[in-house]
PDB file of C-alpha atoms and ligand atoms in Angstrom:
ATOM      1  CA  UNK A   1     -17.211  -0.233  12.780  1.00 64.00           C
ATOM      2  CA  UNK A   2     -15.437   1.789  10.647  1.00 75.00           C
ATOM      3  CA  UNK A   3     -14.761   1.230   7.103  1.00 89.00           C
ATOM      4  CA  UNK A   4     -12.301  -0.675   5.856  1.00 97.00           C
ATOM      5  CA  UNK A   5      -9.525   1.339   4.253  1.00 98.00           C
ATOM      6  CA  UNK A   6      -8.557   0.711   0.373  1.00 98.00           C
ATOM      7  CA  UNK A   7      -5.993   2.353  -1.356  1.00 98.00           C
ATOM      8  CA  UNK A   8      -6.577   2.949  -5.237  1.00 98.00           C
ATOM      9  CA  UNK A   9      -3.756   1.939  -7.027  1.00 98.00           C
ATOM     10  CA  UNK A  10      -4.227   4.067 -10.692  1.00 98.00           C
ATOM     11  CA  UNK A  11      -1.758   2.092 -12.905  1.00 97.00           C
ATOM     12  CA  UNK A  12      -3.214   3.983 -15.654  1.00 96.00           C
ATOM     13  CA  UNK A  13      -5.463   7.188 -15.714  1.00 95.00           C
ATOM     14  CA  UNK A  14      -8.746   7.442 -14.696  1.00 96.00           C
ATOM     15  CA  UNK A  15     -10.781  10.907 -16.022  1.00 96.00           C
ATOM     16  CA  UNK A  16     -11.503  13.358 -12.931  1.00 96.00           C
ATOM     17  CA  UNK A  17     -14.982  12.981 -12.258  1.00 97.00           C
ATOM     18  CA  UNK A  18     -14.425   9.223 -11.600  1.00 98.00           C
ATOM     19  CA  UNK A  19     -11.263  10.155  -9.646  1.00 98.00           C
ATOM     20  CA  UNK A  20     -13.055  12.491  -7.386  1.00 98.00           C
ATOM     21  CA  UNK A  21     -16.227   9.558  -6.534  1.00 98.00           C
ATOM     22  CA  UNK A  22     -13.165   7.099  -6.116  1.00 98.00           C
ATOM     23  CA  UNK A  23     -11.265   9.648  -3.486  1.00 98.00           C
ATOM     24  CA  UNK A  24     -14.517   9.921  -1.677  1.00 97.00           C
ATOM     25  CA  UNK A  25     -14.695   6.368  -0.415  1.00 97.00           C
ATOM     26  CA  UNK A  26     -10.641   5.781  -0.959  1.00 98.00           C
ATOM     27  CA  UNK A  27      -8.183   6.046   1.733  1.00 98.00           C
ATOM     28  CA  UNK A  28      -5.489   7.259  -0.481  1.00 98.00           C
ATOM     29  CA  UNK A  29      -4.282   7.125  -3.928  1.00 98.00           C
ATOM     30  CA  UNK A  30      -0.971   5.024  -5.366  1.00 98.00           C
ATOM     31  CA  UNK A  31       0.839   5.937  -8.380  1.00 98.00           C
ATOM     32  CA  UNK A  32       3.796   4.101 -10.046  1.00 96.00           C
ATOM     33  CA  UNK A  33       6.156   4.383 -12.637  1.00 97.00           C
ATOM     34  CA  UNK A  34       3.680   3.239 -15.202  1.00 97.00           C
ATOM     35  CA  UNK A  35       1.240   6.445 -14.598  1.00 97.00           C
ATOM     36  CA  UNK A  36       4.708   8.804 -14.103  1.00 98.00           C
ATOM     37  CA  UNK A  37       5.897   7.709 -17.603  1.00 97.00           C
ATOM     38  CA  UNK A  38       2.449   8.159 -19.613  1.00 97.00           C
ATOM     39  CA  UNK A  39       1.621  11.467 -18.205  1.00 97.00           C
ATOM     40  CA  UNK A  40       4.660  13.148 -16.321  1.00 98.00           C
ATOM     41  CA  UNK A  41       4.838  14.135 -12.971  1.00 98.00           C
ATOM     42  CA  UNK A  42       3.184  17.542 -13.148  1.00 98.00           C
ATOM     43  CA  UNK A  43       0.281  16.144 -14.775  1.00 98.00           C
ATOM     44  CA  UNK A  44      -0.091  12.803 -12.229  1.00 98.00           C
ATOM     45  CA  UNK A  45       0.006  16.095  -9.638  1.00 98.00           C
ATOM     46  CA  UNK A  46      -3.061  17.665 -11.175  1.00 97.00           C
ATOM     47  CA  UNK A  47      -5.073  14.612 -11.566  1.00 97.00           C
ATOM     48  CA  UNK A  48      -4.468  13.838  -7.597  1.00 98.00           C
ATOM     49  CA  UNK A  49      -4.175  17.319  -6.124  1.00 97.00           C
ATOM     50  CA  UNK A  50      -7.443  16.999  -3.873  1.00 97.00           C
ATOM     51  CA  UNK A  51      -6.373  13.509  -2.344  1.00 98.00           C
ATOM     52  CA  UNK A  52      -4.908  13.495   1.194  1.00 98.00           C
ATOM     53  CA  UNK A  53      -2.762  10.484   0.613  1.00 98.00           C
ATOM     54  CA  UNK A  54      -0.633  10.180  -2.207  1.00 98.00           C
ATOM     55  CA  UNK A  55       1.710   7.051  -2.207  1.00 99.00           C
ATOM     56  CA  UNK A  56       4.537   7.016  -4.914  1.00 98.00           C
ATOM     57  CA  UNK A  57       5.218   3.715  -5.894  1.00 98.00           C
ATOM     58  CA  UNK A  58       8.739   3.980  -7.275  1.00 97.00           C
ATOM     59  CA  UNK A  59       9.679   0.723  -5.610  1.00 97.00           C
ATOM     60  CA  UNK A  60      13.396   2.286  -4.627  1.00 98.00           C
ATOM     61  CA  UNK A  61      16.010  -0.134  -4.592  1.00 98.00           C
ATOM     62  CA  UNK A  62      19.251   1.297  -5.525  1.00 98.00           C
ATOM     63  CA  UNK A  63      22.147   3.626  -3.811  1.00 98.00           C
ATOM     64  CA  UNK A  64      21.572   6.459  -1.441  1.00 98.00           C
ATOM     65  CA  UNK A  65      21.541   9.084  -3.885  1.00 98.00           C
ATOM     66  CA  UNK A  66      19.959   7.645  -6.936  1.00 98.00           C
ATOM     67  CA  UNK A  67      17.314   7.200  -4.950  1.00 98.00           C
ATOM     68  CA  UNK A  68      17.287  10.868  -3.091  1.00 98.00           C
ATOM     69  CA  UNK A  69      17.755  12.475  -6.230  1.00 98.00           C
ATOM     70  CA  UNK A  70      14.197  10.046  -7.220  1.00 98.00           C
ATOM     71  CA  UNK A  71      12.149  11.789  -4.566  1.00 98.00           C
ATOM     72  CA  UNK A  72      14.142  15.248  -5.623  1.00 98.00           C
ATOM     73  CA  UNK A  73      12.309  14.687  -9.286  1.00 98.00           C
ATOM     74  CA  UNK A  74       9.010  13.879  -7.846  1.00 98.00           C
ATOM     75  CA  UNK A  75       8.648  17.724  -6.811  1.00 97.00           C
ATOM     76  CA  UNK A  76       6.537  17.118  -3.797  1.00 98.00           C
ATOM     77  CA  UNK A  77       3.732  14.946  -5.780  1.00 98.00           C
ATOM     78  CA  UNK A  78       4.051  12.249  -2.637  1.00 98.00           C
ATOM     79  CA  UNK A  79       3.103  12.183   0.498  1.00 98.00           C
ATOM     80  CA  UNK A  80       4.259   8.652   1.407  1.00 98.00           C
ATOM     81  CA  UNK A  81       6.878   6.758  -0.833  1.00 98.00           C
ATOM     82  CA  UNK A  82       7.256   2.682  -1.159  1.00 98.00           C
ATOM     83  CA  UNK A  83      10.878   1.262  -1.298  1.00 98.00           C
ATOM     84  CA  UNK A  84      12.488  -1.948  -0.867  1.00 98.00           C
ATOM     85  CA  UNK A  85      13.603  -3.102   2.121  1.00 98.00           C
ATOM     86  CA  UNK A  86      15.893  -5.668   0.759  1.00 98.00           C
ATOM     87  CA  UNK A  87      18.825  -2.835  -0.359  1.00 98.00           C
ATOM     88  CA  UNK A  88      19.132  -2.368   3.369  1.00 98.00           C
ATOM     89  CA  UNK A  89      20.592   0.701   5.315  1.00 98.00           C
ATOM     90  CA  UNK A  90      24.067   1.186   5.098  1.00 98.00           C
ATOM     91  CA  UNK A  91      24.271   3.664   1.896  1.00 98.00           C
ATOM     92  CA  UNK A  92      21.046   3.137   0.450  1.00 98.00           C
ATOM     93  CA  UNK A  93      17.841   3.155   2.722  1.00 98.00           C
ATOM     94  CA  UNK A  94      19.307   5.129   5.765  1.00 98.00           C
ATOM     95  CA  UNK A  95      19.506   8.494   3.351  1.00 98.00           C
ATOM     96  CA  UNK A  96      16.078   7.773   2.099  1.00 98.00           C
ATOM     97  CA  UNK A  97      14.655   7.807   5.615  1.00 98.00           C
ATOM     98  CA  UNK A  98      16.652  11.261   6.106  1.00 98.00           C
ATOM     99  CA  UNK A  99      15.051  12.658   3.170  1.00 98.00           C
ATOM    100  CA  UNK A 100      11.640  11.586   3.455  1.00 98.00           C
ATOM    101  CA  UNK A 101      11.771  12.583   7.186  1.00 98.00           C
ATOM    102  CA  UNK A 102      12.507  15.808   6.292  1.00 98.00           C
ATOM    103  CA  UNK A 103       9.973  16.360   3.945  1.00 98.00           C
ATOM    104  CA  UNK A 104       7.249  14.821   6.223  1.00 98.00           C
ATOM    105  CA  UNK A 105       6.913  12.161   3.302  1.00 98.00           C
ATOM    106  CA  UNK A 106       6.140   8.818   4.905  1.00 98.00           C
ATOM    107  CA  UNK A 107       8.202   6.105   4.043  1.00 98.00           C
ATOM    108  CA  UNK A 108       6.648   2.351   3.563  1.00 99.00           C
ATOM    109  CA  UNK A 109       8.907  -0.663   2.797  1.00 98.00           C
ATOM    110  CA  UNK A 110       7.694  -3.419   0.747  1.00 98.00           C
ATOM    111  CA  UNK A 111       9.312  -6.879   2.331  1.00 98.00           C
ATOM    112  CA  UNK A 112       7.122  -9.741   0.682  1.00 98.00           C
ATOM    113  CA  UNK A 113       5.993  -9.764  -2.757  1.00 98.00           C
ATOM    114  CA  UNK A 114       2.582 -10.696  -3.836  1.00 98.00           C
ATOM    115  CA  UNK A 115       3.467 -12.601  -7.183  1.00 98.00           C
ATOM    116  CA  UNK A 116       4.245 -16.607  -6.662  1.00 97.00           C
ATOM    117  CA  UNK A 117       7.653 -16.101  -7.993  1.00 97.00           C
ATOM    118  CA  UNK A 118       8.501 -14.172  -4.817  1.00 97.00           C
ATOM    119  CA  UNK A 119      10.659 -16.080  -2.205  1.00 95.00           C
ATOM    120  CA  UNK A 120       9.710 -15.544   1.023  1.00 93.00           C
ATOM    121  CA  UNK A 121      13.321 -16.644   2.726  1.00 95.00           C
ATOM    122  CA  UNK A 122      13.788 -13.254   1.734  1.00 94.00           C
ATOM    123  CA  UNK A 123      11.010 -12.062   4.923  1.00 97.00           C
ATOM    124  CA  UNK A 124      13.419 -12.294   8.008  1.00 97.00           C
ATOM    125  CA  UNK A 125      15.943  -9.834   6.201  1.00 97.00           C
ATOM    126  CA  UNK A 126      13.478  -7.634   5.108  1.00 98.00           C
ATOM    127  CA  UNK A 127      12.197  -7.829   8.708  1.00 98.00           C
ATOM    128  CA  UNK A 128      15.107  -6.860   9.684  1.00 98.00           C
ATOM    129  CA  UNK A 129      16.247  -4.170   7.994  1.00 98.00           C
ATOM    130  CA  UNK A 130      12.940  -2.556   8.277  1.00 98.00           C
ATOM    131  CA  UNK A 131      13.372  -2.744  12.000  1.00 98.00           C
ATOM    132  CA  UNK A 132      16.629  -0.879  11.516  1.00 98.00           C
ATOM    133  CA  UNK A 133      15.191   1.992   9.155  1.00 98.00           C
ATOM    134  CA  UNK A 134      12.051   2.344  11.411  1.00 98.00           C
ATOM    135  CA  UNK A 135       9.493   3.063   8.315  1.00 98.00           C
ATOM    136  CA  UNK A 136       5.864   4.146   8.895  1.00 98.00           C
ATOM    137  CA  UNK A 137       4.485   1.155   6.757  1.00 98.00           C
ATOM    138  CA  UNK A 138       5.080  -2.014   5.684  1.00 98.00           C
ATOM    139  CA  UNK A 139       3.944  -3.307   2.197  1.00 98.00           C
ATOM    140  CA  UNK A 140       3.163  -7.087   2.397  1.00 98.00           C
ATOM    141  CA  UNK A 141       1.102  -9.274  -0.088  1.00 98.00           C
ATOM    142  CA  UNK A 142      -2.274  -9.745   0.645  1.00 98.00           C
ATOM    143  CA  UNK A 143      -2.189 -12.934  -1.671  1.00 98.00           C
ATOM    144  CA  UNK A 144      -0.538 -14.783   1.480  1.00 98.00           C
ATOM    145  CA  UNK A 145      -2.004 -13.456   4.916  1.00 97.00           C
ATOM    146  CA  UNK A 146       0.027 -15.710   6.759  1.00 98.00           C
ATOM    147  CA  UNK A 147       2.340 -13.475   6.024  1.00 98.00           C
ATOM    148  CA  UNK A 148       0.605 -10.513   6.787  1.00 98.00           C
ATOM    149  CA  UNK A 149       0.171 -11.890  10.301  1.00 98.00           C
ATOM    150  CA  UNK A 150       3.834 -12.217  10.389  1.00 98.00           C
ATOM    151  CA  UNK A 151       4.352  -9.159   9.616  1.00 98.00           C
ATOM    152  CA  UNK A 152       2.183  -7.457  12.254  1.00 98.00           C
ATOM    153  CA  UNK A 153       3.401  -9.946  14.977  1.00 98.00           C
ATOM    154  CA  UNK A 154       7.366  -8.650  14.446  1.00 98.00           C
ATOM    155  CA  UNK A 155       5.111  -4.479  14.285  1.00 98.00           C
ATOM    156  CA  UNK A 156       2.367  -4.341  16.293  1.00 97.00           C
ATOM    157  CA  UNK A 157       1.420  -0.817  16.181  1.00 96.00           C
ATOM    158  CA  UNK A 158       2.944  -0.220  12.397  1.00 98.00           C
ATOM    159  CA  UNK A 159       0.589   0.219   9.287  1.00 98.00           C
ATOM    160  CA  UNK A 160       0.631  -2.257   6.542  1.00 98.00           C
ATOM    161  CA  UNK A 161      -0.610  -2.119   3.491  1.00 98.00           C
ATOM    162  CA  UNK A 162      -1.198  -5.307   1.301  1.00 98.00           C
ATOM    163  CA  UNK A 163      -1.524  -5.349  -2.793  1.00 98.00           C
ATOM    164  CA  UNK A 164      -3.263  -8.460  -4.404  1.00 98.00           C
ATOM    165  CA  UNK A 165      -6.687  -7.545  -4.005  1.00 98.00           C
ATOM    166  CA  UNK A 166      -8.601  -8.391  -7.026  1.00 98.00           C
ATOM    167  CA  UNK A 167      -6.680  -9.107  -9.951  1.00 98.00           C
ATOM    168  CA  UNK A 168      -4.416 -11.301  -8.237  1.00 98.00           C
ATOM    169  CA  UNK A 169      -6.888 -13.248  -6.838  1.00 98.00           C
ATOM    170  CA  UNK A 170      -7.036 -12.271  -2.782  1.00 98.00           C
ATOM    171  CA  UNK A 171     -10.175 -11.795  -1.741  1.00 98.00           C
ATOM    172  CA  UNK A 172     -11.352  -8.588   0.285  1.00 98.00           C
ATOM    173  CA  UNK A 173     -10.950  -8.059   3.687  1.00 98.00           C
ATOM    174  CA  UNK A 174      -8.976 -11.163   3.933  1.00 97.00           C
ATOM    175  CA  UNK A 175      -5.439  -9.475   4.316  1.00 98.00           C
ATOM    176  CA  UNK A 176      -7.196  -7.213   7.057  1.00 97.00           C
ATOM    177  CA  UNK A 177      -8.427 -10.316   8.879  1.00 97.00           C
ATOM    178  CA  UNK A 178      -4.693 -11.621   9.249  1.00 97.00           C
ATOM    179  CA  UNK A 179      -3.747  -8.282  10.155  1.00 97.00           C
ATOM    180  CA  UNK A 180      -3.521  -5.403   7.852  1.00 98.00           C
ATOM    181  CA  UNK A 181      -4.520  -1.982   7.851  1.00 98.00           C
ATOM    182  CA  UNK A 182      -5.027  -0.848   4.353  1.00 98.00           C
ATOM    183  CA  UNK A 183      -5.770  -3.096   0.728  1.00 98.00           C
ATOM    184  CA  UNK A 184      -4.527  -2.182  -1.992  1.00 98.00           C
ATOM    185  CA  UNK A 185      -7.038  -2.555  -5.156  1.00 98.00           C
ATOM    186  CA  UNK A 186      -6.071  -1.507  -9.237  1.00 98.00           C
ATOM    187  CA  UNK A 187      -7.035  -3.349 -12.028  1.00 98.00           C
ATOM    188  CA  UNK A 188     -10.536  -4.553 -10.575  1.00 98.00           C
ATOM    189  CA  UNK A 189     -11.402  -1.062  -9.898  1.00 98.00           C
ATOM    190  CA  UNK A 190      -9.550   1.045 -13.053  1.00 98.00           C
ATOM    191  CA  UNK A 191     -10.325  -1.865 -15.402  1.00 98.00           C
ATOM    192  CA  UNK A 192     -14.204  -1.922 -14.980  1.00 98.00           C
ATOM    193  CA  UNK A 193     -16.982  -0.626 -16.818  1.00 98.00           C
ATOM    194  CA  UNK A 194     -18.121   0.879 -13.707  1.00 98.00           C
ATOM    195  CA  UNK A 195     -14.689   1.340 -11.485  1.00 98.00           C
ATOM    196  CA  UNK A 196     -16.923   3.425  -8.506  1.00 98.00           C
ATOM    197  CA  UNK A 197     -19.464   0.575  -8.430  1.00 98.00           C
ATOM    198  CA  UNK A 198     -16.794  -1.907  -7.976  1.00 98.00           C
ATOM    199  CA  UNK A 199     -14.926  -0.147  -5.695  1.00 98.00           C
ATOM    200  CA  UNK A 200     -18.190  -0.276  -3.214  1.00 98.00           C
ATOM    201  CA  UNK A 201     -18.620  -3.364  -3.621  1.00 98.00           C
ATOM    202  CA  UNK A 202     -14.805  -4.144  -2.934  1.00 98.00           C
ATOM    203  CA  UNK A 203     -15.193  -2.645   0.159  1.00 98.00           C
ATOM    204  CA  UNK A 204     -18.801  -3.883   1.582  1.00 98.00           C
ATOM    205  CA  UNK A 205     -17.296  -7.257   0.651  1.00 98.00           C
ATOM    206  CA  UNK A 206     -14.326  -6.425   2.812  1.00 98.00           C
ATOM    207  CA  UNK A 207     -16.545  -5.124   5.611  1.00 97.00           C
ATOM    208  CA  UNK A 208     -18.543  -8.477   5.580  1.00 97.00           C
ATOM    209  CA  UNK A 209     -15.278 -10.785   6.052  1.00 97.00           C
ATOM    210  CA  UNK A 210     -14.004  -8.002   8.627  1.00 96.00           C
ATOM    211  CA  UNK A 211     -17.073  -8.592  10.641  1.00 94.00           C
ATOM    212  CA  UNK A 212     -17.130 -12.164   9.995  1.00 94.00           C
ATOM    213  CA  UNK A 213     -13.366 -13.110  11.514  1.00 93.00           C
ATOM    214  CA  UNK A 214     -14.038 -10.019  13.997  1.00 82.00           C
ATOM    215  CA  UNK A 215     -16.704 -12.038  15.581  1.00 73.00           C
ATOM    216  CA  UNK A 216     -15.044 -15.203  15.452  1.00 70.00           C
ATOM    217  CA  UNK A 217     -11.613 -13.603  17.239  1.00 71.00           C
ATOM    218  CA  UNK A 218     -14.288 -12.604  19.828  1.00 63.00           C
ATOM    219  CA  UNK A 219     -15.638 -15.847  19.889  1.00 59.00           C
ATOM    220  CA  UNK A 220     -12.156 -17.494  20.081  1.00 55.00           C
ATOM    221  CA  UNK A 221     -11.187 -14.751  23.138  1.00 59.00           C
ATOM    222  CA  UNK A 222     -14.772 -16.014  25.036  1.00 53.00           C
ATOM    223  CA  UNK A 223     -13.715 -19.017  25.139  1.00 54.00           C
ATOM    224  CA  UNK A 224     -10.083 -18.976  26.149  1.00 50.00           C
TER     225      UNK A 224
HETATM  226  P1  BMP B   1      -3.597  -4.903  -9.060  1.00 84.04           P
HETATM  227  O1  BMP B   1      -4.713  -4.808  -8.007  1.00 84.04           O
HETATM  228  O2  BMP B   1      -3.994  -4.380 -10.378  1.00 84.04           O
HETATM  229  O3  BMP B   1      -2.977  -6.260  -9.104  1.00 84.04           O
HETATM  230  O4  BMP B   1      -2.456  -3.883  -8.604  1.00 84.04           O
HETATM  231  C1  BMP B   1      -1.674  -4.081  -7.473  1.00 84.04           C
HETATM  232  C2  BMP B   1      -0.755  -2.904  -7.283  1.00 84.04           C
HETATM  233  O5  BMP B   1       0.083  -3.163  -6.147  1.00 84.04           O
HETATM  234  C3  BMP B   1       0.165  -2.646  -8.463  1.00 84.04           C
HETATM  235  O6  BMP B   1       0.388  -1.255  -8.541  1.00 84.04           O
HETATM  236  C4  BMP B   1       1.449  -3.353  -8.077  1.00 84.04           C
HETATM  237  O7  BMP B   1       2.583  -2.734  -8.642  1.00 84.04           O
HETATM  238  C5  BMP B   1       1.449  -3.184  -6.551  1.00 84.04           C
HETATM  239  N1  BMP B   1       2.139  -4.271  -5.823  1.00 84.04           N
HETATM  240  C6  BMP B   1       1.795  -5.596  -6.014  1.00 84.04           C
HETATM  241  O8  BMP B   1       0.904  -5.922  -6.785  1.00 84.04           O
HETATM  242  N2  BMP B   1       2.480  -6.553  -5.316  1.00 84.04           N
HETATM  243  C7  BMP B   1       3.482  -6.266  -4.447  1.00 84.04           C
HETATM  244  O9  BMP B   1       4.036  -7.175  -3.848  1.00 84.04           O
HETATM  245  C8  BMP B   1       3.802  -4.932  -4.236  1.00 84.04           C
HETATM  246  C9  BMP B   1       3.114  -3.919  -4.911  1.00 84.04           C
HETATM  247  O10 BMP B   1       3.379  -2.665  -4.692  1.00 84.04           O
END
């Protein structure tokens, strides 16, 4: 089996050397506006330079060009790019896919929040509009994996990536039992005394559940 796939969000810096043991057993890196406005964006391009998957977490959600002339100032730092799918296409998203297509910079769209506050008679739009934009990713909360699975039923063969790991109390692997690709993990890894020890034992944890409801969907199959 292989391992399950974690994405390191750095919400604030972490020194090199633990940077470089995090990359090693990371399947990408995500920075956000907090890390952009502490240390710039040349600097946030040092720190990750040797990672193969940078995700830019600018959460977009504004006009077409505000949000082109975003990924103009980011000066090639990202390699994928998170918006919201809730501005929709018309004038906003469908110049964002243009761009980012022609930069070879993915584009993910975030359609359910993780935080309780979110309201998730917001999902079928969000659905919806992704279906229009045709994004590589989805961003969906791994604090409610029925909504993960709902997410993956309406894209079968899209990625999705799902924040809540941790800090906000989902547990790991759980979001990639119900049907995500990639967790998303920050302040339980950057906050500890020991952020590459916890990050291991984020993901053996993950790889336990993952064989756990593995087994029991091939259980479930036997038996239909
Ligand atoms: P943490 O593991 O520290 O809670 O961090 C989660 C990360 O995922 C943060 O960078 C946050 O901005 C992001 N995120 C989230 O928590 N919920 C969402 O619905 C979407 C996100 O991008």
């Amino acid at each position: 089996m292989l391992r399950p796939k974690y994405l390191l969000a750095m919400d604030s810096p972490l020194s090199p050397s633990t940077l470089e043991k995090l990359r090693q057993r990371s399947w990408g890196i995500k920075v956000g506006v907090p890390l952009l406005l502490r240390l710039g964006v040349q600097q946030v391009k040092g720190l990750v330079r040797d990672w193969e998957r940078v995700v830019c977490d600018m959460k977009l959600a504004d006009i077409d060009s505000t949000m082109v002339n975003t990924v103009d100032a980011l000066d090639g730092l990202c390699s994928a790019l998170i918006a919201h799918a809730l501005v929709g296409k018309r004038g906003a998203l469908d110049a964002l896919r243009d761009v980012t297509r022609n930069l070879n910079i993915s584009l993910y769209l975030l359609v359910s929040m993780s935080h309780p506050g979110w309201d998730d008679s917001l999902l079928g739009r969000g659905l919806l509009v992704a279906k229009e934009v045709d994004p590589e990713g989805l961003v969906g909360p791994a604090t409610r994996p029925l909504i993960i699975t709902r997410i993956r039923e309406t894209f079968p063969s899209k990625l999705i990536l799902a924040p809540g790991v941790g800090a906000q109390g989902a547990s790991p692997g759980q979001a990639m039992c119900f049907g995500a690709d990639v967790e998303i993990v920050g302040r339980k890894v950057y906050s500890s005394p020991d952020p590459v020890k916890t990050m291991e034992e984020v993901i053996d944890e993950a790889e336990r559940k993952l064989m756990e409801c593995e087994g029991a969907t091939a259980r479930r199959d036997r038996a239909e």
